[in-house]
Structure formats: C-alpha cells, structure tokens
Tab-separated table of C-alpha atoms in Angstrom:
chain	number	residue	atom	x	y	z
A	1	UNK	CA	30.922	-1.465	-21.067
A	2	UNK	CA	28.569	-3.271	-18.755
A	3	UNK	CA	24.922	-2.382	-18.887
A	4	UNK	CA	23.464	-0.661	-15.849
A	5	UNK	CA	20.739	-2.127	-13.654
A	6	UNK	CA	17.275	-0.725	-13.000
A	7	UNK	CA	16.071	-0.842	-9.392
A	8	UNK	CA	12.390	-0.297	-8.606
A	9	UNK	CA	12.646	0.906	-5.036
A	10	UNK	CA	9.773	1.319	-2.589
A	11	UNK	CA	10.414	4.420	-0.485
A	12	UNK	CA	7.717	3.600	2.060
A	13	UNK	CA	4.504	5.384	3.009
A	14	UNK	CA	5.661	8.932	3.739
A	15	UNK	CA	7.917	9.225	6.783
A	16	UNK	CA	11.496	9.491	5.422
A	17	UNK	CA	12.674	7.313	8.328
A	18	UNK	CA	10.618	4.435	6.926
A	19	UNK	CA	13.004	4.071	4.005
A	20	UNK	CA	14.890	0.791	4.191
A	21	UNK	CA	18.661	0.685	4.554
A	22	UNK	CA	18.773	-0.868	1.087
A	23	UNK	CA	16.718	1.944	-0.463
A	24	UNK	CA	19.012	4.524	1.145
A	25	UNK	CA	22.121	2.740	-0.116
A	26	UNK	CA	20.810	2.320	-3.657
A	27	UNK	CA	19.833	5.993	-3.775
A	28	UNK	CA	23.305	7.044	-2.609
A	29	UNK	CA	24.865	4.793	-5.262
A	30	UNK	CA	22.433	5.683	-8.061
A	31	UNK	CA	23.652	7.357	-11.222
A	32	UNK	CA	20.159	8.547	-12.121
A	33	UNK	CA	16.956	8.717	-10.076
A	34	UNK	CA	13.730	8.187	-12.019
A	35	UNK	CA	10.756	10.015	-10.526
A	36	UNK	CA	7.214	9.137	-11.532
A	37	UNK	CA	5.082	12.191	-12.074
A	38	UNK	CA	1.321	11.929	-12.309
A	39	UNK	CA	0.128	14.270	-9.588
A	40	UNK	CA	0.475	15.073	-5.913
A	41	UNK	CA	1.355	11.536	-4.813
A	42	UNK	CA	4.494	11.229	-6.861
A	43	UNK	CA	6.073	14.524	-5.915
A	44	UNK	CA	5.761	12.960	-2.460
A	45	UNK	CA	8.100	10.117	-3.393
A	46	UNK	CA	10.750	12.711	-4.198
A	47	UNK	CA	10.042	14.583	-0.954
A	48	UNK	CA	10.459	11.364	1.020
A	49	UNK	CA	13.958	10.714	-0.215
A	50	UNK	CA	14.887	14.375	0.350
A	51	UNK	CA	18.626	14.940	0.552
A	52	UNK	CA	19.407	11.507	-0.881
A	53	UNK	CA	18.374	12.931	-4.269
A	54	UNK	CA	20.630	15.966	-3.958
A	55	UNK	CA	23.046	16.447	-6.819
A	56	UNK	CA	21.702	13.413	-8.695
A	57	UNK	CA	20.363	13.677	-12.225
A	58	UNK	CA	16.596	13.127	-12.158
A	59	UNK	CA	14.615	11.494	-14.926
A	60	UNK	CA	11.044	12.767	-14.711
A	61	UNK	CA	8.637	10.095	-15.928
A	62	UNK	CA	5.252	11.622	-16.663
A	63	UNK	CA	2.215	9.401	-16.972
A	64	UNK	CA	-1.065	10.985	-18.059
A	65	UNK	CA	-4.202	10.861	-15.895
A	66	UNK	CA	-6.204	8.651	-18.239
A	67	UNK	CA	-7.827	5.223	-18.331
A	68	UNK	CA	-7.119	4.899	-22.073
A	69	UNK	CA	-4.937	1.789	-22.090
A	70	UNK	CA	-3.392	2.499	-25.503
A	71	UNK	CA	-2.251	5.942	-24.337
A	72	UNK	CA	-0.829	4.480	-21.115
A	73	UNK	CA	0.939	1.681	-22.993
A	74	UNK	CA	2.625	4.155	-25.346
A	75	UNK	CA	3.663	6.261	-22.394
A	76	UNK	CA	5.131	3.283	-20.477
A	77	UNK	CA	6.929	2.112	-23.625
A	78	UNK	CA	8.508	5.539	-23.954
A	79	UNK	CA	9.678	5.639	-20.333
A	80	UNK	CA	11.133	2.114	-20.602
A	81	UNK	CA	13.031	3.159	-23.736
A	82	UNK	CA	14.412	6.282	-22.004
A	83	UNK	CA	15.592	4.185	-19.057
A	84	UNK	CA	17.128	1.582	-21.381
A	85	UNK	CA	19.158	4.345	-23.048
A	86	UNK	CA	20.633	5.275	-19.661
A	87	UNK	CA	21.323	1.626	-18.793
A	88	UNK	CA	23.157	1.325	-22.131
A	89	UNK	CA	25.546	4.016	-20.877
A	90	UNK	CA	26.505	1.692	-18.003
A	91	UNK	CA	24.564	3.768	-15.479
A	92	UNK	CA	22.302	2.397	-12.766
A	93	UNK	CA	18.804	3.848	-12.443
A	94	UNK	CA	16.755	3.895	-9.243
A	95	UNK	CA	13.051	4.346	-9.941
A	96	UNK	CA	11.383	5.532	-6.729
A	97	UNK	CA	7.858	4.510	-5.888
A	98	UNK	CA	5.622	5.224	-2.884
A	99	UNK	CA	5.088	2.342	-0.473
A	100	UNK	CA	6.061	-1.002	-2.006
A	101	UNK	CA	6.685	-1.532	-5.747
A	102	UNK	CA	4.550	-4.705	-5.891
A	103	UNK	CA	1.436	-3.039	-4.411
A	104	UNK	CA	-0.507	-0.921	-6.949
A	105	UNK	CA	2.558	0.821	-8.279
A	106	UNK	CA	2.967	2.330	-11.707
A	107	UNK	CA	6.551	1.139	-11.636
A	108	UNK	CA	5.600	-2.488	-12.319
A	109	UNK	CA	4.556	-1.601	-15.894
A	110	UNK	CA	7.961	-0.037	-16.538
A	111	UNK	CA	9.696	-2.988	-14.863
A	112	UNK	CA	8.094	-5.541	-17.197
A	113	UNK	CA	8.997	-3.508	-20.267
A	114	UNK	CA	12.623	-2.964	-19.302
A	115	UNK	CA	12.985	-6.706	-18.603
A	116	UNK	CA	11.371	-7.475	-21.961
A	117	UNK	CA	13.929	-5.215	-23.658
A	118	UNK	CA	16.606	-7.545	-22.259
A	119	UNK	CA	17.932	-5.491	-19.331
A	120	UNK	CA	18.351	-6.362	-15.656
A	121	UNK	CA	15.698	-4.948	-13.342
A	122	UNK	CA	15.138	-5.638	-9.637
A	123	UNK	CA	12.278	-4.980	-7.258
A	124	UNK	CA	13.266	-3.638	-3.831
A	125	UNK	CA	10.474	-3.951	-1.254
A	126	UNK	CA	9.264	-1.064	0.890
A	127	UNK	CA	6.766	-0.551	3.723
A	128	UNK	CA	3.262	-0.395	2.189
A	129	UNK	CA	0.968	2.444	3.196
A	130	UNK	CA	-1.571	0.155	4.870
A	131	UNK	CA	1.019	-1.066	7.391
A	132	UNK	CA	1.796	2.535	8.347
A	133	UNK	CA	-1.910	3.258	8.688
A	134	UNK	CA	-2.456	0.367	11.091
A	135	UNK	CA	0.576	1.465	13.125
A	136	UNK	CA	-0.784	5.020	13.221
A	137	UNK	CA	-4.133	3.705	14.465
A	138	UNK	CA	-2.364	1.572	17.062
A	139	UNK	CA	-4.063	-1.588	15.865
A	140	UNK	CA	-3.276	-4.768	13.956
A	141	UNK	CA	-4.183	-5.368	10.336
A	142	UNK	CA	-4.669	-9.061	11.092
A	143	UNK	CA	-4.231	-11.390	14.058
A	144	UNK	CA	-4.410	-15.133	14.534
A	145	UNK	CA	-6.622	-16.720	11.901
A	146	UNK	CA	-8.068	-13.454	10.542
A	147	UNK	CA	-7.757	-12.842	6.822
A	148	UNK	CA	-6.975	-9.471	5.280
A	149	UNK	CA	-8.508	-8.194	2.047
A	150	UNK	CA	-6.993	-5.153	0.302
A	151	UNK	CA	-9.370	-3.313	-2.034
A	152	UNK	CA	-8.068	-0.580	-4.356
A	153	UNK	CA	-9.851	2.668	-5.177
A	154	UNK	CA	-10.491	1.476	-8.705
A	155	UNK	CA	-12.352	-1.691	-7.722
A	156	UNK	CA	-16.028	-1.082	-8.456
A	157	UNK	CA	-17.928	-3.869	-6.773
A	158	UNK	CA	-18.021	-3.554	-2.991
A	159	UNK	CA	-20.714	-6.132	-2.242
A	160	UNK	CA	-18.625	-9.303	-2.206
A	161	UNK	CA	-15.904	-7.547	-0.183
A	162	UNK	CA	-18.392	-6.658	2.504
A	163	UNK	CA	-19.723	-10.230	2.615
A	164	UNK	CA	-16.314	-11.797	3.124
A	165	UNK	CA	-15.254	-12.867	6.591
A	166	UNK	CA	-12.024	-10.808	6.696
A	167	UNK	CA	-10.501	-7.559	7.870
A	168	UNK	CA	-10.766	-5.015	5.082
A	169	UNK	CA	-8.473	-2.271	3.818
A	170	UNK	CA	-9.968	0.206	1.363
A	171	UNK	CA	-7.559	2.466	-0.488
A	172	UNK	CA	-9.679	5.385	-1.619
A	173	UNK	CA	-9.274	8.818	-3.058
A	174	UNK	CA	-11.349	11.945	-2.534
A	175	UNK	CA	-15.115	11.709	-2.910
A	176	UNK	CA	-15.451	7.950	-3.196
A	177	UNK	CA	-14.749	7.866	0.524
A	178	UNK	CA	-18.236	9.225	1.278
A	179	UNK	CA	-19.824	6.500	-0.810
A	180	UNK	CA	-17.843	3.901	1.131
A	181	UNK	CA	-19.056	5.457	4.377
A	182	UNK	CA	-22.664	5.125	3.173
A	183	UNK	CA	-22.204	1.483	2.185
A	184	UNK	CA	-20.591	0.579	5.497
A	185	UNK	CA	-23.418	2.320	7.375
A	186	UNK	CA	-26.058	0.359	5.431
A	187	UNK	CA	-24.308	-2.860	6.397
A	188	UNK	CA	-23.902	-1.949	10.070
A	189	UNK	CA	-20.112	-2.053	9.692
A	190	UNK	CA	-19.342	1.645	10.072
A	191	UNK	CA	-18.712	1.497	13.823
A	192	UNK	CA	-15.836	-0.921	13.198
A	193	UNK	CA	-14.098	1.342	10.663
A	194	UNK	CA	-11.179	3.772	11.098
A	195	UNK	CA	-9.536	6.063	8.564
A	196	UNK	CA	-6.232	7.820	7.993
A	197	UNK	CA	-5.623	10.408	5.261
A	198	UNK	CA	-2.092	11.287	4.079
A	199	UNK	CA	-0.496	8.975	6.652
A	200	UNK	CA	2.930	10.198	7.778
A	201	UNK	CA	2.767	13.174	5.431
A	202	UNK	CA	1.778	16.804	5.610
A	203	UNK	CA	-1.940	17.156	6.241
A	204	UNK	CA	-2.258	13.791	7.995
A	205	UNK	CA	-5.699	13.247	9.493
A	206	UNK	CA	-6.722	10.354	11.714
A	207	UNK	CA	-10.224	9.183	12.520
A	208	UNK	CA	-10.275	6.316	14.968
A	209	UNK	CA	-14.015	6.405	14.260
A	210	UNK	CA	-14.527	6.708	10.519
A	211	UNK	CA	-18.194	7.553	11.174
A	212	UNK	CA	-17.059	10.925	12.567
A	213	UNK	CA	-15.422	11.932	9.279
A	214	UNK	CA	-17.726	14.548	7.748
A	215	UNK	CA	-15.742	16.192	4.982
A	216	UNK	CA	-13.769	14.108	2.495
A	217	UNK	CA	-10.275	15.556	2.464
A	218	UNK	CA	-6.831	14.626	1.344
A	219	UNK	CA	-5.558	13.153	-1.847
A	220	UNK	CA	-5.326	9.663	-0.456
A	221	UNK	CA	-7.171	7.897	2.340
A	222	UNK	CA	-7.088	4.405	3.776
A	223	UNK	CA	-9.994	2.879	5.660
A	224	UNK	CA	-9.535	-0.175	7.887
A	225	UNK	CA	-12.598	-2.231	8.847
A	226	UNK	CA	-12.023	-4.936	11.446
A	227	UNK	CA	-14.172	-8.042	11.674
A	228	UNK	CA	-16.893	-8.064	14.285
A	229	UNK	CA	-16.164	-10.113	17.398
B	1	UNK	CA	12.131	9.774	36.573
B	2	UNK	CA	10.283	9.567	33.294
B	3	UNK	CA	8.879	6.228	32.236
B	4	UNK	CA	10.457	4.547	29.251
B	5	UNK	CA	8.648	3.852	25.995
B	6	UNK	CA	8.010	0.465	24.375
B	7	UNK	CA	8.566	0.283	20.615
B	8	UNK	CA	7.207	-2.682	18.659
B	9	UNK	CA	9.539	-2.648	15.694
B	10	UNK	CA	9.144	-4.630	12.480
B	11	UNK	CA	12.577	-5.768	11.320
B	12	UNK	CA	11.376	-6.824	7.866
B	13	UNK	CA	11.260	-10.206	6.158
B	14	UNK	CA	14.824	-11.483	6.513
B	15	UNK	CA	17.399	-9.450	4.592
B	16	UNK	CA	19.104	-7.183	7.179
B	17	UNK	CA	19.181	-4.392	4.581
B	18	UNK	CA	15.378	-4.336	4.608
B	19	UNK	CA	15.382	-2.834	8.100
B	20	UNK	CA	14.033	0.713	8.029
B	21	UNK	CA	16.185	3.670	9.049
B	22	UNK	CA	13.836	4.144	11.993
B	23	UNK	CA	14.227	0.542	13.168
B	24	UNK	CA	18.020	0.888	12.973
B	25	UNK	CA	17.956	4.147	14.933
B	26	UNK	CA	15.625	2.801	17.627
B	27	UNK	CA	17.796	-0.294	18.024
B	28	UNK	CA	20.923	1.838	18.398
B	29	UNK	CA	19.158	3.981	21.008
B	30	UNK	CA	17.458	1.097	22.832
B	31	UNK	CA	18.239	0.397	26.473
B	32	UNK	CA	16.864	-3.141	26.230
B	33	UNK	CA	15.956	-5.300	23.231
B	34	UNK	CA	13.064	-7.703	23.748
B	35	UNK	CA	13.328	-10.847	21.626
B	36	UNK	CA	10.334	-13.124	21.097
B	37	UNK	CA	11.220	-16.758	21.389
B	38	UNK	CA	8.888	-19.450	20.158
B	39	UNK	CA	11.000	-21.357	17.706
B	40	UNK	CA	13.125	-20.978	14.598
B	41	UNK	CA	11.325	-17.904	13.270
B	42	UNK	CA	12.086	-15.699	16.232
B	43	UNK	CA	15.770	-16.421	16.480
B	44	UNK	CA	15.651	-15.072	12.940
B	45	UNK	CA	14.487	-11.664	14.152
B	46	UNK	CA	17.618	-11.472	16.296
B	47	UNK	CA	19.799	-12.634	13.386
B	48	UNK	CA	18.344	-9.926	11.177
B	49	UNK	CA	19.351	-7.085	13.466
B	50	UNK	CA	22.811	-8.625	13.913
B	51	UNK	CA	25.380	-6.167	15.185
B	52	UNK	CA	22.728	-3.634	16.187
B	53	UNK	CA	22.005	-5.910	19.163
B	54	UNK	CA	25.631	-6.097	20.215
B	55	UNK	CA	26.288	-5.092	23.797
B	56	UNK	CA	22.595	-4.485	24.498
B	57	UNK	CA	20.769	-6.281	27.290
B	58	UNK	CA	18.309	-8.748	25.770
B	59	UNK	CA	14.986	-9.660	27.306
B	60	UNK	CA	14.025	-13.117	26.046
B	61	UNK	CA	10.261	-13.433	25.823
B	62	UNK	CA	9.232	-17.066	25.530
B	63	UNK	CA	5.780	-17.978	24.329
B	64	UNK	CA	4.734	-21.624	24.385
B	65	UNK	CA	3.693	-23.506	21.240
B	66	UNK	CA	0.089	-24.022	22.281
B	67	UNK	CA	-3.412	-23.046	21.167
B	68	UNK	CA	-4.621	-22.968	24.785
B	69	UNK	CA	-5.753	-19.337	25.052
B	70	UNK	CA	-5.589	-19.222	28.856
B	71	UNK	CA	-1.965	-20.381	28.824
B	72	UNK	CA	-1.093	-17.822	26.140
B	73	UNK	CA	-2.887	-15.037	28.012
B	74	UNK	CA	-0.958	-15.763	31.210
B	75	UNK	CA	2.274	-15.809	29.248
B	76	UNK	CA	1.543	-12.489	27.510
B	77	UNK	CA	0.533	-10.944	30.841
B	78	UNK	CA	3.850	-11.997	32.320
B	79	UNK	CA	5.899	-10.562	29.454
B	80	UNK	CA	3.974	-7.272	29.610
B	81	UNK	CA	4.685	-7.066	33.360
B	82	UNK	CA	8.405	-7.708	32.816
B	83	UNK	CA	8.564	-4.980	30.169
B	84	UNK	CA	6.628	-2.579	32.408
B	85	UNK	CA	9.221	-3.110	35.150
B	86	UNK	CA	11.952	-2.012	32.733
B	87	UNK	CA	9.924	1.002	31.559
B	88	UNK	CA	9.500	1.980	35.222
B	89	UNK	CA	13.294	2.268	35.417
B	90	UNK	CA	13.129	4.970	32.713
B	91	UNK	CA	14.501	2.616	30.076
B	92	UNK	CA	13.209	2.280	26.518
B	93	UNK	CA	12.485	-1.198	25.219
B	94	UNK	CA	12.546	-2.202	21.545
B	95	UNK	CA	10.566	-5.401	20.921
B	96	UNK	CA	11.683	-6.849	17.587
B	97	UNK	CA	9.276	-8.685	15.364
B	98	UNK	CA	9.632	-10.301	11.926
B	99	UNK	CA	8.057	-8.430	9.033
B	100	UNK	CA	5.550	-5.823	10.200
B	101	UNK	CA	4.148	-5.679	13.761
B	102	UNK	CA	0.535	-5.273	12.565
B	103	UNK	CA	0.592	-8.405	10.364
B	104	UNK	CA	0.160	-11.665	12.340
B	105	UNK	CA	2.701	-10.704	14.994
B	106	UNK	CA	2.808	-11.963	18.538
B	107	UNK	CA	3.939	-8.498	19.572
B	108	UNK	CA	0.449	-7.018	19.205
B	109	UNK	CA	-0.762	-8.984	22.249
B	110	UNK	CA	2.062	-7.544	24.348
B	111	UNK	CA	1.438	-4.067	22.932
B	112	UNK	CA	-2.206	-4.042	24.038
B	113	UNK	CA	-1.312	-5.210	27.530
B	114	UNK	CA	1.475	-2.673	28.061
B	115	UNK	CA	-0.865	0.121	26.906
B	116	UNK	CA	-3.563	-1.179	29.248
B	117	UNK	CA	-1.074	-1.014	32.141
B	118	UNK	CA	-0.802	2.732	31.422
B	119	UNK	CA	2.518	2.917	29.567
B	120	UNK	CA	3.421	4.422	26.210
B	121	UNK	CA	3.856	1.940	23.392
B	122	UNK	CA	4.354	2.608	19.675
B	123	UNK	CA	4.131	0.461	16.565
B	124	UNK	CA	6.927	0.937	14.022
B	125	UNK	CA	6.079	-0.504	10.583
B	126	UNK	CA	8.321	-2.883	8.686
B	127	UNK	CA	8.353	-4.597	5.294
B	128	UNK	CA	5.956	-7.583	5.447
B	129	UNK	CA	7.166	-10.942	4.175
B	130	UNK	CA	4.647	-11.098	1.326
B	131	UNK	CA	6.087	-7.921	-0.255
B	132	UNK	CA	9.556	-9.471	-0.222
B	133	UNK	CA	8.167	-12.663	-1.751
B	134	UNK	CA	6.564	-10.792	-4.654
B	135	UNK	CA	9.810	-8.857	-5.230
B	136	UNK	CA	11.734	-12.144	-5.195
B	137	UNK	CA	9.346	-13.605	-7.761
B	138	UNK	CA	9.685	-10.460	-9.884
B	139	UNK	CA	5.941	-9.926	-9.950
B	140	UNK	CA	3.306	-7.633	-8.468
B	141	UNK	CA	1.037	-8.556	-5.578
B	142	UNK	CA	-1.727	-6.423	-7.094
B	143	UNK	CA	-2.131	-4.075	-10.048
B	144	UNK	CA	-4.857	-1.721	-11.203
B	145	UNK	CA	-8.227	-2.829	-9.878
B	146	UNK	CA	-7.086	-6.245	-8.602
B	147	UNK	CA	-7.809	-7.061	-4.971
B	148	UNK	CA	-5.410	-8.901	-2.699
B	149	UNK	CA	-6.465	-11.426	-0.053
B	150	UNK	CA	-3.984	-12.532	2.617
B	151	UNK	CA	-4.763	-15.902	4.217
B	152	UNK	CA	-2.839	-17.067	7.293
B	153	UNK	CA	-1.709	-20.617	7.963
B	154	UNK	CA	-4.222	-20.948	10.760
B	155	UNK	CA	-7.263	-20.150	8.625
B	156	UNK	CA	-9.120	-23.419	8.086
B	157	UNK	CA	-11.656	-22.767	5.365
B	158	UNK	CA	-10.102	-22.382	1.934
B	159	UNK	CA	-13.252	-22.620	-0.177
B	160	UNK	CA	-14.455	-19.019	-0.020
B	161	UNK	CA	-10.884	-17.751	-0.579
B	162	UNK	CA	-10.654	-19.732	-3.776
B	163	UNK	CA	-14.007	-18.414	-4.975
B	164	UNK	CA	-13.109	-14.762	-4.491
B	165	UNK	CA	-12.080	-12.693	-7.480
B	166	UNK	CA	-8.709	-11.572	-6.050
B	167	UNK	CA	-5.004	-12.306	-6.001
B	168	UNK	CA	-4.253	-14.618	-3.100
B	169	UNK	CA	-1.383	-14.873	-0.634
B	170	UNK	CA	-1.240	-18.007	1.496
B	171	UNK	CA	1.128	-17.961	4.457
B	172	UNK	CA	1.737	-21.600	5.239
B	173	UNK	CA	3.997	-23.765	7.297
B	174	UNK	CA	5.360	-27.230	6.604
B	175	UNK	CA	2.958	-29.964	5.556
B	176	UNK	CA	-0.152	-27.846	5.023
B	177	UNK	CA	1.536	-26.630	1.855
B	178	UNK	CA	0.880	-29.968	0.146
B	179	UNK	CA	-2.796	-29.780	1.025
B	180	UNK	CA	-2.941	-26.296	-0.491
B	181	UNK	CA	-1.287	-27.638	-3.630
B	182	UNK	CA	-3.973	-30.325	-3.907
B	183	UNK	CA	-6.789	-27.840	-3.463
B	184	UNK	CA	-5.379	-25.460	-6.082
B	185	UNK	CA	-4.972	-28.374	-8.500
B	186	UNK	CA	-8.606	-29.431	-8.014
B	187	UNK	CA	-9.697	-25.895	-8.833
B	188	UNK	CA	-7.471	-25.510	-11.881
B	189	UNK	CA	-5.575	-22.699	-10.186
B	190	UNK	CA	-2.232	-24.432	-9.614
B	191	UNK	CA	-0.639	-23.207	-12.863
B	192	UNK	CA	-1.071	-19.607	-11.662
B	193	UNK	CA	0.658	-20.209	-8.303
B	194	UNK	CA	4.257	-19.493	-7.228
B	195	UNK	CA	5.966	-20.173	-3.916
B	196	UNK	CA	8.915	-18.913	-1.880
B	197	UNK	CA	10.208	-20.600	1.285
B	198	UNK	CA	12.414	-18.712	3.791
B	199	UNK	CA	12.496	-15.592	1.619
B	200	UNK	CA	15.723	-13.610	2.031
B	201	UNK	CA	17.003	-16.060	4.638
B	202	UNK	CA	19.230	-19.080	4.745
B	203	UNK	CA	17.655	-21.965	2.867
B	204	UNK	CA	15.596	-19.760	0.575
B	205	UNK	CA	13.810	-21.735	-2.123
B	206	UNK	CA	11.890	-20.260	-5.040
B	207	UNK	CA	9.350	-22.000	-7.256
B	208	UNK	CA	8.063	-19.773	-10.014
B	209	UNK	CA	5.800	-22.755	-10.711
B	210	UNK	CA	4.403	-23.998	-7.401
B	211	UNK	CA	3.219	-27.162	-9.177
B	212	UNK	CA	6.880	-28.231	-9.478
B	213	UNK	CA	7.357	-28.222	-5.699
B	214	UNK	CA	7.481	-31.871	-4.670
B	215	UNK	CA	8.819	-31.922	-1.134
B	216	UNK	CA	7.470	-29.558	1.522
B	217	UNK	CA	10.467	-27.863	3.060
B	218	UNK	CA	11.295	-24.872	5.150
B	219	UNK	CA	9.729	-23.534	8.277
B	220	UNK	CA	7.753	-20.879	6.486
B	221	UNK	CA	6.418	-20.664	2.951
B	222	UNK	CA	4.371	-18.107	1.067
B	223	UNK	CA	2.292	-18.979	-1.979
B	224	UNK	CA	1.061	-16.308	-4.372
B	225	UNK	CA	-1.822	-17.108	-6.728
B	226	UNK	CA	-2.587	-14.507	-9.369
B	227	UNK	CA	-6.025	-14.086	-10.894
B	228	UNK	CA	-6.602	-15.644	-14.283
B	229	UNK	CA	-6.596	-13.240	-17.216
C-alpha cells in the first residue's frame, strides 16, 4: 500500500470565498482533515471550510497555550506521530491552517516533523491575513520602492521597527494593541495607522484611523502603518 | 441604469489552481476583463485565468516601461477613464493582477483613480508570490517571533535591510540578482539564502542554496534569507 501524503493547506484569512481552488479540491479529496485547536482562531479555520468538511473524519490537534518549548515539542511530536499513523494506512491528510501555512502557522512545526519521519508533506499557499486587511482598508500594503515589514505579536522590541523606512504591519492580540497605540503616538506615527480586527469574520471592526480605536476588542487585530510622504 | 463595479482581483502567483473561489466567480460573472500589459509578467496574468477569460471582452491596458512619473500618470488616467466608460454602461470590470493587488501591483494606481472619479471599486486579495516561493522551498517565511521584511526590486539601499534582525524577501529581476548575491556573500549571509525564479510558471527554477546559482535567469526571481540561529 502506498503511503498517504500530508498537505498543509492555507484556508485564507476568514472569508470562505478566499479559499483557493487547490485548497477546495484537496479538502474534497481528503481522507482525513486535521484541525488545529488552540483557541478561538483555530475553530475559525474549520468554520471557513464549512461544508467541505462535512462527512470527513476530523483529527483534532490540540496544542497547549504555553511558551514552554519542551511541552510544545512533545505535543508537536505526538501530533506528527498521529498523522504518520494515518498516512501509513494509505490515507491523505489535509491539515488546515488560517491564512498561509508559511506565515506564523503552527502547522510548520508539524510539517518538519512529518518530513523528518520520512513521509511526503506539501505546503499549499493561502491568502495571508494582512493582504485581506489591506484590501478591506482599500489601500496598498506596498507600492513602488516601498518596503514592507511584518511584525508578529510576540516580537518584543518595537524601537528598531519604528525607525525603519518601511510600511509596517503589526499582528497583535488583545491588550498589546493599546501599548502599540501609545508607542505610535509618541513617535508621531499614529495618524498614519489603520486597524482591522477579525477581518472577514464575525465581529469584524475597521478603523481607518487607528487613533480613534478606544477599546481593545477582538481576538486578533492587524495594524497597518504607512510611511510618511 | 446602475453603474458597474470595478474589481481589482489578485490571480495568485502562477499556478491556476491558486486562484481563489472569489476570483473565479468574479471572472465568470465579469462583463469585461481588464488585462495589464507591460511585458512578460502581465501576459502571465491572462495565462493564469485561462479558460475563465474565454468569450469575454478583454480591455488591454498598456503601461509603458518608464520611470517618468508624468508619463505614467497620464497613462493611468487614460486607463481609469476607459474603465469608467465601461462602468457607465452598467458593466462590471474585473482587472486581473498577478499575486495580490495590494502588493506592488500596478492596479492600485488605477483603483485610486477610478474611486476618485466617483465609481465603486473593490480590492480582492490573492496569494502573493512570496508565499508560493516559501511553499515551493518547503520552508516558512516567518515563525514565532521572527519578523519578515519584503524588499522590492526597485529599492536601492540594501545596507539597512541586511542589518535588520528579520527574515528577508528580495523581489528581484534579471541582473540585479547577481549584485544581491555579492552583497549577501560579503555579509556572510549567502549560505542562508534560497531562490526561486518564475515560481509555479513555465521555466521555474529552484535553488535551495542561492550560492549555487551561477547564471541570472528568468524574468522574476525571489530570494529568501532566513535569520541565523
């Protein structure tokens, strides 16, 4: 029996219509759909694919909310082993992931492990959340010779980001958004910032002027700061 | 009669299966498909959508290969006016663009003008080329607290990019790729760099080790440099 293949599939930022044709096909053809589960964001990945998951066996892959690397490693090892067992049965597994699988996804840790165990695994690109946010704001992420710097929630040092001559995307959760607002105000950059929370999903909120956002809300927010002209 | 709507639709990086469901639907429903035309890259956008363009009137939108801003402005004004004429007939126009329309697209200049003329225009996200490149290389663009800096071909100053603590994406054409190779070698960063030319398209070339690339080739190349560990 041939071994199955693991596909790490980006399902896009939220709107089910932003799935790619390839993602839709692979989901229809999948024997098992693996669903990451670490909180509100991941249930969303399952919501996005909606009816494409109907009648398919789901493999729920829980990862704990911890920064303890040893705990995370053990957890990822376990998920990779579970997936390998399914691949050994000749079944294909589609692991769904919000946005794009190469951009801050948990999937990449599973991908490396499954490859290391000697199985085939492929990455299938999706639309990253920051592209959807720019579209929602009706603006470009970058034009002409502008550079674009993406800064994740977990990056601590903001100072060298704010010094760089580039458009900036901050991916931030919950309260840290207020701190970012303060830092941008100090630097006189706040007037050039916009924000979208839960883009394309339930509870979407859009601030063309980030400075008008008073109450941090939403599980996940993206702030775009354009260069001064 | 109602005015038509302009949709600026990202058709993804090259593989026709990386179109989104929304892009495919809008193309099927389109009255007119606007096709940018400034060289090899743009014919590609039309190739990507393939049969979805069949039987549809095409509006060819030529932009000259020049850095003269006044010439470009006149050209963009003219295209916006042509599109507005079609919208006035109650027809919807889908303007196709490689990758994502908010990432270094020519479309954004048309978008702004058509909005300024008082028409409705929407941005429809697509998969950007750099996501497809990372998937092709089997690696992440960014993980955990890593930042990601995107640098376009037209950005002249490389020094502060190379100093920044971030993963780097260089979008480069033709000969400038050799210069980039030299600069990365000088900085001891070349061993961490990979390159893909014409990702997902005819003539695709992949160098997991960018240092092994001897002959610059391909209209469009993307180099990914990961942070040292």
